XYZ file of C-alpha atoms in Angstrom:
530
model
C 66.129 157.279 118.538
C 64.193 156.526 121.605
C 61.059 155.951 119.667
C 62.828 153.284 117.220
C 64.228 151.407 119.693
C 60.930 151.453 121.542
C 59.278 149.874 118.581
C 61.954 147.462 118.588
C 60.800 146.258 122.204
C 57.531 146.203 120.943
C 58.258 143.659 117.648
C 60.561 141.330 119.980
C 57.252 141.039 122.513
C 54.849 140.658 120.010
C 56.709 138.203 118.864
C 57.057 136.668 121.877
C 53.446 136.509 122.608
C 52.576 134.931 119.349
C 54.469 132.174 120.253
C 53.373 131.590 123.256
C 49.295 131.872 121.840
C 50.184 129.154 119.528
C 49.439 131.421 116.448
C 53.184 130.978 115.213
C 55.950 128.426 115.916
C 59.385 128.611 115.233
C 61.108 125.542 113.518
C 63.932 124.050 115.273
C 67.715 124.665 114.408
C 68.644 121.696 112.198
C 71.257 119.513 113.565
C 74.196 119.388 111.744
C 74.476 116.483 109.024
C 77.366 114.117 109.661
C 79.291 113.942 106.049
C 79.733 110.956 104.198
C 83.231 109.622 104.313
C 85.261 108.135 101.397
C 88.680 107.185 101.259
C 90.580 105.943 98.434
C 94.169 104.349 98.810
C 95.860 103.926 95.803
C 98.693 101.239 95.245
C 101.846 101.777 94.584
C 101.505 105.688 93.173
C 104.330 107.886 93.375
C 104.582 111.054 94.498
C 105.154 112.403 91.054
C 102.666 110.637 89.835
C 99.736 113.156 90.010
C 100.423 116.492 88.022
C 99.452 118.907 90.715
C 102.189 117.482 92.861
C 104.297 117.251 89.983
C 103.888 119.876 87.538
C 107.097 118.764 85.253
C 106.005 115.299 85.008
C 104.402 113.613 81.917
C 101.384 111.879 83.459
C 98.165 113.882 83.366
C 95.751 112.982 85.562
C 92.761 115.948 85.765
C 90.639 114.059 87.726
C 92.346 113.996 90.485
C 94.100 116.725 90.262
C 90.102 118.744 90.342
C 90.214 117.476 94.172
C 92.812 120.116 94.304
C 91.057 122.296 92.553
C 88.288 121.654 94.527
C 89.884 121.190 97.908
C 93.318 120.929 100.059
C 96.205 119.605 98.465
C 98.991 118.099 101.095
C 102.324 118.649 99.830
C 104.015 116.892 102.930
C 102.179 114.106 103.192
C 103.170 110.352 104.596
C 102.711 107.029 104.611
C 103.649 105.176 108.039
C 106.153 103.021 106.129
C 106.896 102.104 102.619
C 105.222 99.177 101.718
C 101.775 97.912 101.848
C 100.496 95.802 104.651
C 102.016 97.898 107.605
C 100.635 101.572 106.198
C 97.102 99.819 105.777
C 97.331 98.873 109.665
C 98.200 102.086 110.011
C 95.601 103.727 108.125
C 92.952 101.454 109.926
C 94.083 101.829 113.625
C 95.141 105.102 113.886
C 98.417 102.787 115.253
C 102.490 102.544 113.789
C 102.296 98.968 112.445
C 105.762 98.096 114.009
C 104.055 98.416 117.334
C 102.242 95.027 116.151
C 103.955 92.020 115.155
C 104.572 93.095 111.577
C 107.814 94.475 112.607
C 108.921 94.317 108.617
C 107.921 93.042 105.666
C 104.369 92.623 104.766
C 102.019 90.092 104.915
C 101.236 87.342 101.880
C 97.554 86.394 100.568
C 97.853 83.488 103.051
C 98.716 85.521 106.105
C 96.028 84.862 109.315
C 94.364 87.894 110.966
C 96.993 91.140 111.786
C 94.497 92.960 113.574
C 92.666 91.483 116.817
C 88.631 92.252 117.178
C 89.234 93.972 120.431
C 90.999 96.579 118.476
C 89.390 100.156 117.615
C 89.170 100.492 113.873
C 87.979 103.637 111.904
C 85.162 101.588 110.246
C 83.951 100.539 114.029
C 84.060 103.687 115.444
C 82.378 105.330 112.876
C 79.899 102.527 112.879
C 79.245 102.965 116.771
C 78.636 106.987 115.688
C 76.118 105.626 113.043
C 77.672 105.674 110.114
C 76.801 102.660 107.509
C 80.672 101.052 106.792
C 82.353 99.376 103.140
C 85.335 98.048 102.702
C 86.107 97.050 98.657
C 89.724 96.635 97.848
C 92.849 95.087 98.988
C 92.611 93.972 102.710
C 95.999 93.083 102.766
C 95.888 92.776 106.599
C 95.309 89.358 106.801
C 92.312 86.869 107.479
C 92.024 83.432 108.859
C 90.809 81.253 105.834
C 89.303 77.882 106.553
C 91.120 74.759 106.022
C 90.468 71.020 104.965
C 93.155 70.167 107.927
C 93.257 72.157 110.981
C 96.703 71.096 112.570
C 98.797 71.973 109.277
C 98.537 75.484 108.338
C 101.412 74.819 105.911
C 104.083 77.095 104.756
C 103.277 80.808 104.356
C 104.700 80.880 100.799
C 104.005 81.285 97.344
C 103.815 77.886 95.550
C 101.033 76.423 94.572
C 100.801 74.067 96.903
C 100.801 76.213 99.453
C 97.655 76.557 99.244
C 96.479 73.586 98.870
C 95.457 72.723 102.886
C 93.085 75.992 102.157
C 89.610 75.237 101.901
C 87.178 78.317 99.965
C 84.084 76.678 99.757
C 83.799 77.287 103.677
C 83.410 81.027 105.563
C 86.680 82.751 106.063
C 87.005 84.175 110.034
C 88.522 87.676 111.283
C 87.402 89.468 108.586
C 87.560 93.030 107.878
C 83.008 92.476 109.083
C 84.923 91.559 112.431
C 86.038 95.179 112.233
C 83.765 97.253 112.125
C 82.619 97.141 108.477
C 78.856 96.452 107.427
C 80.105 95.137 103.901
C 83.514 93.772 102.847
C 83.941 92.808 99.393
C 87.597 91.955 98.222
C 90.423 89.862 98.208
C 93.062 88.984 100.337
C 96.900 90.387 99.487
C 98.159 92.407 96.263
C 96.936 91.189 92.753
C 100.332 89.358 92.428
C 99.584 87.555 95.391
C 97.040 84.082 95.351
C 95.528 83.105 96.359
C 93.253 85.137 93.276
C 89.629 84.737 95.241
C 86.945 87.634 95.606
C 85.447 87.108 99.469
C 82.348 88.544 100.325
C 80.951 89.163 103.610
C 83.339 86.173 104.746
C 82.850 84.142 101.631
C 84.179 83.305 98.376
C 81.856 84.534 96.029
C 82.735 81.721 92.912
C 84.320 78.054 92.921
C 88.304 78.184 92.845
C 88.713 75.763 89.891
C 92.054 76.883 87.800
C 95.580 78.104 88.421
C 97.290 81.284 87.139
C 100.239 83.146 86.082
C 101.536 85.670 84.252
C 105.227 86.557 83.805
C 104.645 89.172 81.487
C 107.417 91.932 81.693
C 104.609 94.352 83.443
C 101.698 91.905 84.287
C 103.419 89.146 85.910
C 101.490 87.433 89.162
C 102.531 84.469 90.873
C 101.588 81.472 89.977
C 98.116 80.362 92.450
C 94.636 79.013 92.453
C 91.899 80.763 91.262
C 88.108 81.251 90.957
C 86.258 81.308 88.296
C 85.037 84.934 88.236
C 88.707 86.515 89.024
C 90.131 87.991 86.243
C 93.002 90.031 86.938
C 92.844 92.528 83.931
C 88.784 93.268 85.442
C 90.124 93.946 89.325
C 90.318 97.333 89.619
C 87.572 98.181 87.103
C 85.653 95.706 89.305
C 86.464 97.771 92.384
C 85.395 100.735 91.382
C 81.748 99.721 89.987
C 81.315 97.942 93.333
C 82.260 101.182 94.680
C 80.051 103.406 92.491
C 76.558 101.020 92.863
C 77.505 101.526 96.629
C 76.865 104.915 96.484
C 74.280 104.883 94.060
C 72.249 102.486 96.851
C 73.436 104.450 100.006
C 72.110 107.955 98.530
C 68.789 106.110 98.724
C 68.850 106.869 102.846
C 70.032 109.314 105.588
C 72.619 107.278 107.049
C 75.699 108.383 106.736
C 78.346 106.186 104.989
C 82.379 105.168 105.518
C 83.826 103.779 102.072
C 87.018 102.410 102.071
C 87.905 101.898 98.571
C 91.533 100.080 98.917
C 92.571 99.945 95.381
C 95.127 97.132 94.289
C 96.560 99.475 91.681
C 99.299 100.894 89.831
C 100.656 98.220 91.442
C 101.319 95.292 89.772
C 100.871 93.465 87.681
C 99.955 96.758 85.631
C 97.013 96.023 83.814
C 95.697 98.947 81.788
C 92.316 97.851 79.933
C 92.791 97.834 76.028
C 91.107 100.954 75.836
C 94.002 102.968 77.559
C 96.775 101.035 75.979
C 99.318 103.299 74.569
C 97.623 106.427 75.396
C 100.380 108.168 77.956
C 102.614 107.662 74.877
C 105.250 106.720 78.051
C 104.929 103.143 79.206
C 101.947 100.304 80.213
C 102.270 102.430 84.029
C 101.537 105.577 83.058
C 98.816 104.011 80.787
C 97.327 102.163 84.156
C 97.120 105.494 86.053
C 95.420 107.214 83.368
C 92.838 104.637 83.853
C 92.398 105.196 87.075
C 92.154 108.814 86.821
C 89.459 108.528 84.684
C 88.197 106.374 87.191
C 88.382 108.433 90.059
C 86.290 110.740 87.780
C 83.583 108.579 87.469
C 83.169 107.848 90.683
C 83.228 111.796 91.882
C 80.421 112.418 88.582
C 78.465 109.715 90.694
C 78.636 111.318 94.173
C 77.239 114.532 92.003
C 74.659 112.614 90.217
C 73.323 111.151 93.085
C 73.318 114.448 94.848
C 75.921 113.597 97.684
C 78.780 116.007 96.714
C 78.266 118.672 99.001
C 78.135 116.405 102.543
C 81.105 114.247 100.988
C 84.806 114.156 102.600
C 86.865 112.365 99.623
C 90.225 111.456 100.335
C 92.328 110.262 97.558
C 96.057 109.093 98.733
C 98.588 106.011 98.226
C 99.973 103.585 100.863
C 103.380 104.171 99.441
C 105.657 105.254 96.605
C 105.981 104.249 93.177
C 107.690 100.688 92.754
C 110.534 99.731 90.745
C 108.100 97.628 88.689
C 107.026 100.879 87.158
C 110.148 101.227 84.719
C 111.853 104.250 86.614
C 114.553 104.015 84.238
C 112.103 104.176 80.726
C 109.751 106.896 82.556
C 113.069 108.910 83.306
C 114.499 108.879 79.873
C 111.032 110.355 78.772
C 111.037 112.903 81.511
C 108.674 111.794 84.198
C 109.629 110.199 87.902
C 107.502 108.941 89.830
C 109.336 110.020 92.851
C 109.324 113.601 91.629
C 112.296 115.740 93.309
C 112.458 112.807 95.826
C 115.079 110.251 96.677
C 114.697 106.509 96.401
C 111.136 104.824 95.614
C 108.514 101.984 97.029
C 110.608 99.718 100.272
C 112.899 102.768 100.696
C 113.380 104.884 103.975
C 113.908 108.203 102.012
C 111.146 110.322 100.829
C 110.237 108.686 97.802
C 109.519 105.645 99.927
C 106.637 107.287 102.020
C 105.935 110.697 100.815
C 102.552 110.269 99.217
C 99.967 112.820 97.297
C 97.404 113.568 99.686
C 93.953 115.157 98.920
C 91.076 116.327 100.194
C 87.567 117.511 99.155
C 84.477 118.425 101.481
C 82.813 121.512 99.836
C 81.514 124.454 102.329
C 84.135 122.966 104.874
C 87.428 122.972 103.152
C 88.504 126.048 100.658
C 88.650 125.003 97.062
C 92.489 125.667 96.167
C 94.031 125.620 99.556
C 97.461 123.724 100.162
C 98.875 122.991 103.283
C 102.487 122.194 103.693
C 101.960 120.856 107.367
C 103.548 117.190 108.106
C 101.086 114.913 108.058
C 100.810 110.834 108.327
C 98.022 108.337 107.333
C 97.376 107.012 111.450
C 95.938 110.540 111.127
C 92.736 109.404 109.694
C 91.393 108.058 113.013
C 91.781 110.752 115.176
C 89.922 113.140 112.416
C 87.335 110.835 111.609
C 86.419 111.038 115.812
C 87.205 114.812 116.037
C 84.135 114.917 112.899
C 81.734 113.184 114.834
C 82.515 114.380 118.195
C 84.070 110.940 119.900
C 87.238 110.980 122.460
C 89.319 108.383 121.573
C 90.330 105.856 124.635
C 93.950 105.361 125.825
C 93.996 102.066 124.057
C 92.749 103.992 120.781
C 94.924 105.774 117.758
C 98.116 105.756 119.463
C 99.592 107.552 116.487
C 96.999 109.833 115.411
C 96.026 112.879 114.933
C 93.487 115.307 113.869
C 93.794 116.763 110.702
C 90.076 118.940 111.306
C 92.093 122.078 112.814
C 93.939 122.272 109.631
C 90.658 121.717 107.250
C 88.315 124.036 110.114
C 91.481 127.096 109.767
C 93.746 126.170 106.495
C 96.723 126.174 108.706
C 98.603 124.322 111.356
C 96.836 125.927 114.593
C 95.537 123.079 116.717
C 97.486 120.282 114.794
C 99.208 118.447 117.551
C 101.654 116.038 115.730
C 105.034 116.502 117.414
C 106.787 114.212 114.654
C 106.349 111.458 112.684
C 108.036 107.817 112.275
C 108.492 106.099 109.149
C 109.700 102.363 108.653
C 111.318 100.773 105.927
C 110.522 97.055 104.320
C 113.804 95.997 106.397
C 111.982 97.756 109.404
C 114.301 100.034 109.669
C 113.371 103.747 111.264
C 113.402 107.392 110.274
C 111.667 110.533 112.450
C 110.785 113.895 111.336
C 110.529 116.259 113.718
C 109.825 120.074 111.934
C 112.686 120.331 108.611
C 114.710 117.546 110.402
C 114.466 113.742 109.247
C 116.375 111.500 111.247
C 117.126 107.831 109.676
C 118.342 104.951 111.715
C 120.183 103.376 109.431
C 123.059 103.470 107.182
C 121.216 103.030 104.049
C 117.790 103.269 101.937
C 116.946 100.057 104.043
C 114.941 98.900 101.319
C 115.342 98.875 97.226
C 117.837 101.571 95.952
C 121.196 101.910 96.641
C 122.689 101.816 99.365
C 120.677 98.514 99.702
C 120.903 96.401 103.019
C 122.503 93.111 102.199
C 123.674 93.810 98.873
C 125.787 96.748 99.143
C 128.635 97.220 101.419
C 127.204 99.598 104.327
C 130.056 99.828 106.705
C 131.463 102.744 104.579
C 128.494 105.071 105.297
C 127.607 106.953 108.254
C 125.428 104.507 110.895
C 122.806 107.331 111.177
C 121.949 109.850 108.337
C 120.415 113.426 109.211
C 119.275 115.902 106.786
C 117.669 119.122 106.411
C 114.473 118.592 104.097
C 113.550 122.304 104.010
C 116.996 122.962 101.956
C 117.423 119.285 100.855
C 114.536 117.697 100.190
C 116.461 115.438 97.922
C 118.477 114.219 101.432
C 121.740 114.609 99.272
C 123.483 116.069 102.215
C 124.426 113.919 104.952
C 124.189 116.311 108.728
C 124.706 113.395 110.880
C 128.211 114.098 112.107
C 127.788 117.594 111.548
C 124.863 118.107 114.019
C 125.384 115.603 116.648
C 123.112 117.306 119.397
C 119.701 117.465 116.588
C 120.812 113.763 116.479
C 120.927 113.389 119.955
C 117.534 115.099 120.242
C 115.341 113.444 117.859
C 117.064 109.729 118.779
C 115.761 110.542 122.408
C 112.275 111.429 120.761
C 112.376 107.995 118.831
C 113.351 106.138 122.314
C 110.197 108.056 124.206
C 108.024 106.762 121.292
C 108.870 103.465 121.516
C 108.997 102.764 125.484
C 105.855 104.645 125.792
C 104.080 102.686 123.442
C 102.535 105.609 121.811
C 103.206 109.731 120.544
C 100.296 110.843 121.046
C 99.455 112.394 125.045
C 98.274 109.643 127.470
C 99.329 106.598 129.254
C 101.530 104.195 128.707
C 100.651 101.316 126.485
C 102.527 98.363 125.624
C 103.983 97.744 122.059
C 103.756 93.444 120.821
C 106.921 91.369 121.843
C 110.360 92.853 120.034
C 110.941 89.307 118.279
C 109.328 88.162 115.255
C 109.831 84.219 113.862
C 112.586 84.179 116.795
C 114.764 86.971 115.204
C 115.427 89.883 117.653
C 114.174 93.245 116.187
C 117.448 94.298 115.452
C 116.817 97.784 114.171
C 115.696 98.769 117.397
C 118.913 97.903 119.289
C 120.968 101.252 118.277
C 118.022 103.324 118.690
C 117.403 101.872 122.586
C 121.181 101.585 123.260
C 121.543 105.358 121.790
């Protein structure tokens, strides 16, 4: 024994003193590569949409549903409210949108800036780490397009001539390039919003010379001027060649890149290529997200073919829930929903409004097949994209977010620090989930289905609703006067999150004014009066 371990000692300073002669050198620990990042938001896609979150459903979508396969599936994931404009916000800040001006609502193709320059992004922040930044997509956040007369804006509507003070043969300001992204390539609002202009880089990329519309029972848009290389039917195809020639150029360096690939789809108007007509056997919808299935295929054959699987985090989510638009009612009778188990859909404060399929894929870092069933929200994406490249966030920064690494690093929840998380309605009205316990403000959907504000008669319902999602994730069962001190409790939590301007730990910061057009932000008063 003594004699092997004293040959030991003699191999470690041998060794030693060979590389100290210069006779052999020992290579330097490689630093660890930063991953790629890639993040695709669909439109408009339901819950029950993909068939590894819905296994009864009639839409088959293996493409995505190999992320699974191939990563962590999130069965409790959410959008930070139920329509478009405010989750994107959300999704880009790290921030609740209601804590900016868009209080409700969403913004139109028209809409100026949402988002200020002095504000951290997740494209600037990964920029400032060194990562190369696209956006291609829906922006849907606003930007500030020139126009022919500078002291008449106009009306922010959606005639025609609404648009007509707008001038596109001149640079558009406070872009999503005044955020933090290298290349922008998009346009401004949802496909059924004009005005219908690609903008790259700050500028149109073709002469608006016609005016559209379709009022199709599944492709309608509204009426609004055009260019000449927009063609609705070729916009998401479009997005995702942009998105695949991106890659194919990036692989060509070391730099690290941050795609935001912002599709405007299912959403409509639902424009399945002639090739995928008729082939769900269900409806035109189900037809459009077999298309982009296939899609999402082709762009995770390209990340292989160009060799950048393995250093790759894909995320593929939606901003919000299936819409109306979709046909529930025709889907239903041929036994699919897009809300799955869920109640309500797209606008809604219950589940189906803002619980979204969530994956993730980043081989040798995540375990293929793994689920997690932790509560987790879209602001999240900030906080995880610092945690990956080692960056503390500021006070001022991701207000709302969270790290999702300690769930990816360990498969479970240890060293997740969401508390709960707030979800807003199109109305702006508020719900907070705190563990199995969802707490809505209001007395109804505050959105689309019934009860609907301002078309059904409210006053005969509850004004809060409570229910247990572990046993009722259907929120059939109303707790609200059955439980009054869980009410009491996550009311008070709501409050703390407002006045404090944040939910994550730190200082105090300061939410925008509480009045938007001159209205007073009425569905705060019962929660601050509480």
């Amino acid at each position: 024994m003594r004699i092997k371990a004293f040959y030991i000692v003699c191999l470690i300073l041998s060794n030693l003193l060979s590389i100290s002669c210069g006779e052999k050198k020992v290579a330097p620990v490689a630093e660890k590569k930063l991953p790629n990042i890639i993040y695709i938001l669909a439109d408009d896609l339901g819950y029950g949409d993909i068939s590894s979150f819905n296994p009864g459903g009639k839409i088959n979508t293996p493409n995505i549903d190999k992320l699974a396969q191939e990563g962590m599936k999130f069965t409790d994931a959410h959008s930070p409210s139920a329509v478009c404009s405010p989750t994107r916000y959300g999704i880009i800040t790290g921030r609740y949108s209601w804590r900016s001006e868009l209080k409700n609502g969403v913004l139109t193709g028209k809409s100026k800036a949402l988002i200020p320059k002095s504000r951290t992004t997740v494209a600037s922040l990964l920029k400032g780490a060194g990562y190369q930044t696209a956006f291609i997509g829906k922006w849907h956040l606003g930007w500030d397009w020139a126009q022919k007369d500078s002291t008449n804006f106009g009306a922010e509507g959606w005639n025609p001539e609404d648009f007509d003070n707008l001038d596109f043969t001149k640079p558009i300001t406070n872009t999503p390039n005044d955020l933090g992204f290298d290349y922008a390539y998009g346009h401004s609002g949802s496909l059924d919003m004009a005005p219908y202009v690609y903008v790259e880089n700050g500028k149109s990329t073709a002469e608006v010379d016609h005016i559209t519309e379709d009022t199709g029972d599944y492709t309608w848009w509204r009426k609004g001027p055009t260019a000449a290389d927009f063609v609705h039917d070729d916009v998401t195809p479009n997005f995702f060649r942009k998105s695949m020639n991106y890659i194919k150029e990036k692989s060509k360096g070391e730099t690290p890149f941050f795609l935001y690939l912002a599709l405007p789809s299912p959403h409509t108007p639902i424009l399945p290529t002639e090739e995928w007509l008729g082939k769900s056997g269900l409806n035109p919808y189900a037809d459009f997200m077999l298309m982009i299935d296939d899609y999402v295929g082709q762009l995770t054959k390209t990340l292989e073919e160009q060799g950048l699987d393995e250093n790759t985090l894909l995320i593929f989510t939606s901003d919000n829930g299936c819409s109306p638009e979709a046909n529930f009612e025709l889907l239903e009778e041929k036994g699919h929903d897009p809300s799955g188990i869920f109640r309500g859909h797209k606008a809604d404060i219950y589940e189906g409004g803002h619980r979204v399929p969530f994956l993730m894929k980043w081989p040798g870092k995540i375990r293929p097949n793994s689920v997690s069933n932790e509560t987790i929200c879209h602001t999240d994406l900030m906080a995880t994209c610092a945690d990956i490249v080692g960056v503390d966030l500021k006070e001022t920064e991701g207000e709302d977010s969270f790290s999702l690494l300690p769930i990816l690093d360990k498969g479970d929840s240890t060293g997740y620090k969401r508390e709960a998380t707030v979800h807003h309605s199109i109305n702006g009205s508020f719900s907070i989930r705190k563990e199995n316990y969802k707490l809505i403000l209001c007395p109804g959907s505050g959105g689309w289905s019934y009860p609907r504000p301002g078309t059904d008669d409210l006053s005969v319902f509850p004004k809060f609703q409570l229910y247990d999602l572990k046993v009722d994730p259907s929120e059939e069962n109303n707790l609200f006067e059955k439980y009054p001190d869980k009410t009491n409790e996550l009311a008070v939590l709501m409050k703390v999150y407002i006045e404090n301007g944040r939910s994550t730990p730190g200082t105090k910061q300061t939410n925008a004014s509480l009045h938007l057009n001159g209205k007073e932000w009425h569905q705060i008063e019962p929660i601050l009066s509480h």
